[in-house]
Amino acid sequence: MKPPSVLAGEEIRIDKRLPPPSERRTAHKWLKEDALQRYRDENGKGFELYISKIAEEKIRNHATSCVDHKREVMGLMLGGVYTHDEMTYSLVRDVVTTDLEASSVHVKFQREAFEKLFASLDEVGFKYVIVGWYHSHPGHKCFMSSTDIDTQKNLFNQPYHNALVVDPVNREIEVYFMKDGVIRTRDFAIYWDDFENPYHGTTIRKRVVRSDPDRMASPH
Ligand SMILES: [Zn+2]
């Protein structure tokens, strides 16, 4: 498998750019208490990762839709890497997804699953950097398994490569990244900004609005 060049650690362009302002960001509602506390502590300084509400909803809906079959889902997170005040951060603007064919609790990521994902990148309608991947652990909490860590090492070994793990049964979410060969957790914020919507003004990929009472409160 030949992954897209951005995955192989090639130099990417990092522009200076203001991160989403604090009034346009929020903590993910599935953060655990300690992560939520860290969010509050760090909200003033900013984060190394911002995930758009659109991308977050897609990830959560994707994971939730496969809960009944205990099926894991997986996708790539697309966006950009920027710098502001000497802090490098990633923006996740959208995701591309695929279901995994395997259906057990401990599923191994087949290389075909990633090939399928890479193939779907051609349809993305904006310029992007792959800033990580996400997958679900339905009912078995958030952590990085040895397979997950191998995937991170092989394909997502840059500091801006995030691994989002979501457990739609226990309603937990966690983001990991690799630094000096060690997996660490990364605090992040959800942001909303219609201007940042890569599909703003177009009719493709309409956002799915669900009547989920748990849905994050929208400012609009
Ligand atoms: Zn996993």
Coordinates of C-alpha atoms and ligand atoms in Angstrom, one line a residue:
M1 CA 0.0 0.0 0.0
K2 CA 1.3 3.4 -0.9
P3 CA -0.2 5.9 1.4
P4 CA -0.8 9.5 0.4
S5 CA 2.4 11.5 0.7
V6 CA 1.2 13.6 3.6
L7 CA 1.1 10.4 5.6
A8 CA 4.7 9.6 5.0
G9 CA 5.8 12.6 6.9
E10 CA 6.6 14.9 4.0
E11 CA 7.0 18.5 4.7
I12 CA 3.7 20.3 4.8
R13 CA 3.0 24.0 4.6
I14 CA 2.2 25.5 7.9
D15 CA 0.6 29.0 7.6
K16 CA 0.2 31.6 10.3
R17 CA -3.5 31.8 11.2
L18 CA -5.7 32.8 14.1
P19 CA -7.3 29.8 15.8
P20 CA -11.1 29.7 16.3
P21 CA -11.9 32.4 18.9
S22 CA -13.0 31.2 22.3
E23 CA -16.6 32.3 21.8
R24 CA -16.8 30.0 18.9
R25 CA -15.5 26.9 20.6
T26 CA -16.7 24.5 23.2
A27 CA -15.7 21.3 25.0
H28 CA -16.9 18.1 23.6
K29 CA -19.9 16.9 25.6
W30 CA -18.5 13.4 26.0
L31 CA -15.3 14.5 27.7
K32 CA -14.6 12.8 31.0
E33 CA -14.4 15.0 34.1
D34 CA -10.6 15.2 34.2
A35 CA -10.5 16.1 30.5
L36 CA -13.2 18.7 30.9
Q37 CA -11.2 20.3 33.8
R38 CA -8.2 20.4 31.5
Y39 CA -10.3 22.0 28.8
R40 CA -11.4 24.7 31.2
D41 CA -7.8 25.3 32.3
E42 CA -6.5 25.5 28.8
N43 CA -9.3 27.3 27.0
G44 CA -7.5 30.6 27.5
K45 CA -4.2 29.4 26.0
G46 CA -5.7 27.6 23.1
F47 CA -5.4 24.0 21.9
E48 CA -3.3 22.0 19.5
L49 CA -6.4 20.6 17.9
Y50 CA -9.8 22.1 16.9
I51 CA -12.5 19.9 15.4
S52 CA -15.4 21.5 13.5
K53 CA -18.8 20.8 14.7
I54 CA -19.7 19.4 11.3
A55 CA -16.8 16.9 11.4
E56 CA -17.6 16.0 15.0
E57 CA -21.2 15.3 14.2
K58 CA -20.3 13.1 11.3
I59 CA -17.9 11.1 13.5
R60 CA -20.4 10.7 16.3
N61 CA -23.2 9.8 14.0
H62 CA -21.1 7.4 12.1
A63 CA -20.0 5.6 15.3
T64 CA -23.5 5.7 16.8
S65 CA -25.1 4.3 13.6
C66 CA -23.1 1.1 14.0
V67 CA -23.6 0.5 17.7
D68 CA -26.4 -2.0 17.3
H69 CA -24.1 -4.4 15.5
K70 CA -21.2 -3.6 17.7
R71 CA -19.4 -2.6 14.6
E72 CA -16.3 -0.4 14.7
V73 CA -16.1 2.4 12.2
M74 CA -13.2 4.4 10.9
G75 CA -12.3 7.5 9.0
L76 CA -9.7 10.1 8.1
M77 CA -9.8 13.6 9.5
L78 CA -9.0 16.3 6.9
G79 CA -8.1 19.9 7.5
G80 CA -5.0 22.0 7.9
V81 CA -2.1 22.7 10.2
Y82 CA -1.4 26.3 11.3
T83 CA 0.6 28.3 13.7
H84 CA -0.3 31.1 16.0
D85 CA 1.8 32.6 18.8
E86 CA 4.4 29.9 18.3
M87 CA 1.8 27.2 18.9
T88 CA 1.1 24.8 16.1
Y89 CA -2.4 23.5 15.9
S90 CA -4.5 21.4 13.6
L91 CA -8.0 22.1 12.3
V92 CA -10.3 19.2 11.4
R93 CA -12.7 20.6 8.9
D94 CA -14.2 17.4 7.5
V95 CA -13.9 13.6 7.6
V96 CA -14.0 10.9 5.0
T97 CA -15.4 7.6 6.2
T98 CA -15.7 3.9 5.6
D99 CA -17.2 1.1 7.6
L100 CA -15.0 -1.8 8.6
E101 CA -16.0 -5.1 7.3
A102 CA -15.0 -7.0 10.4
S103 CA -17.5 -7.0 13.2
S104 CA -15.8 -8.4 16.3
V105 CA -15.0 -6.4 19.4
H106 CA -11.3 -6.6 18.7
V107 CA -11.1 -5.8 15.1
K108 CA -7.9 -5.5 13.2
F109 CA -7.6 -2.7 10.7
Q110 CA -7.1 -4.4 7.4
R111 CA -5.0 -2.6 4.9
E112 CA -8.0 -2.7 2.5
A113 CA -9.9 -0.5 4.9
F114 CA -7.3 2.2 4.6
E115 CA -7.0 1.8 0.9
K116 CA -10.7 2.3 0.6
L117 CA -10.4 5.4 2.7
F118 CA -7.5 6.8 0.6
A119 CA -9.5 6.2 -2.5
S120 CA -12.4 8.3 -1.2
L121 CA -10.0 11.3 -0.8
D122 CA -10.4 12.1 -4.5
E123 CA -13.9 13.3 -3.9
V124 CA -13.0 15.9 -1.3
G125 CA -13.8 19.3 -2.7
F126 CA -11.2 21.4 -0.8
K127 CA -7.5 21.5 -0.2
Y128 CA -6.6 19.6 2.9
V129 CA -3.9 17.9 4.9
I130 CA -4.7 14.6 6.6
V131 CA -4.5 15.5 10.2
G132 CA -5.4 12.1 11.6
W133 CA -7.9 9.4 11.8
Y134 CA -10.7 8.3 13.9
H135 CA -12.3 5.0 14.9
S136 CA -14.8 3.7 17.4
H137 CA -14.6 1.3 20.3
P138 CA -18.3 0.5 20.8
G139 CA -18.7 -0.4 24.4
H140 CA -15.1 -0.9 25.3
K141 CA -13.9 2.5 26.2
C142 CA -11.2 4.8 24.8
F143 CA -7.6 3.6 24.6
M144 CA -5.0 2.9 22.0
S145 CA -4.7 -0.9 21.4
S146 CA -1.4 -2.3 20.1
T147 CA -2.9 -2.4 16.6
D148 CA -3.9 1.2 17.0
I149 CA -0.4 2.1 18.1
D150 CA 1.1 0.3 15.1
T151 CA -1.3 2.2 12.8
Q152 CA -0.2 5.4 14.4
K153 CA 3.5 4.6 14.1
N154 CA 3.2 3.5 10.4
L155 CA 0.8 6.0 9.0
F156 CA 0.3 8.9 11.4
N157 CA 3.6 9.5 13.1
Q158 CA 3.7 13.3 12.8
P159 CA 2.9 15.6 15.8
Y160 CA -0.1 16.9 13.9
H161 CA -1.5 13.4 13.3
N162 CA -4.3 12.8 15.7
A163 CA -6.0 9.5 16.6
L164 CA -9.5 10.1 17.8
V165 CA -11.1 7.2 19.6
V166 CA -14.8 7.3 20.4
D167 CA -17.0 4.9 22.4
P168 CA -20.6 5.7 21.4
V169 CA -22.0 3.2 24.0
N170 CA -20.2 4.7 27.0
R171 CA -20.2 8.1 25.4
E172 CA -16.6 8.8 25.7
I173 CA -14.1 10.4 23.4
E174 CA -10.3 10.8 23.5
V175 CA -7.7 12.1 21.2
Y176 CA -4.1 10.7 21.1
F177 CA -1.0 11.5 19.2
M178 CA 2.6 10.3 19.1
K179 CA 5.6 12.1 20.4
D180 CA 9.1 10.6 20.7
G181 CA 7.6 7.2 20.0
V182 CA 5.1 7.5 23.0
I183 CA 1.4 7.8 22.7
R184 CA -0.1 10.7 24.6
T185 CA -3.5 12.2 25.0
R186 CA -4.3 15.6 23.4
D187 CA -6.8 18.1 24.6
F188 CA -9.0 19.6 21.9
A189 CA -11.9 21.9 21.3
I190 CA -14.9 21.8 19.0
Y191 CA -15.4 24.9 17.0
W192 CA -18.2 26.3 14.7
D193 CA -17.9 28.8 12.0
D194 CA -20.0 28.8 8.9
F195 CA -17.3 30.7 7.1
E196 CA -14.9 27.8 7.8
N197 CA -17.3 25.3 6.5
P198 CA -15.5 23.9 3.4
Y199 CA -18.9 23.4 1.7
H200 CA -20.3 26.8 2.6
G201 CA -22.5 28.0 -0.2
T202 CA -22.7 24.7 -1.9
T203 CA -25.3 22.0 -1.8
I204 CA -23.1 19.0 -1.6
R205 CA -22.7 17.1 1.6
K206 CA -25.5 18.6 3.5
R207 CA -25.1 18.5 7.2
V208 CA -27.3 15.8 8.8
V209 CA -29.3 17.5 11.6
R210 CA -30.7 15.0 14.0
S211 CA -33.3 15.5 16.7
D212 CA -31.0 14.1 19.3
P213 CA -31.7 16.0 22.5
D214 CA -28.1 15.3 23.4
R215 CA -26.9 17.2 20.4
M216 CA -24.5 19.9 21.2
A217 CA -26.3 23.3 21.7
S218 CA -25.9 25.3 18.5
P219 CA -25.4 29.0 18.7
H220 CA -27.7 29.5 15.7
Ligands
ZN1 ZN -8.9 0.8 18.6

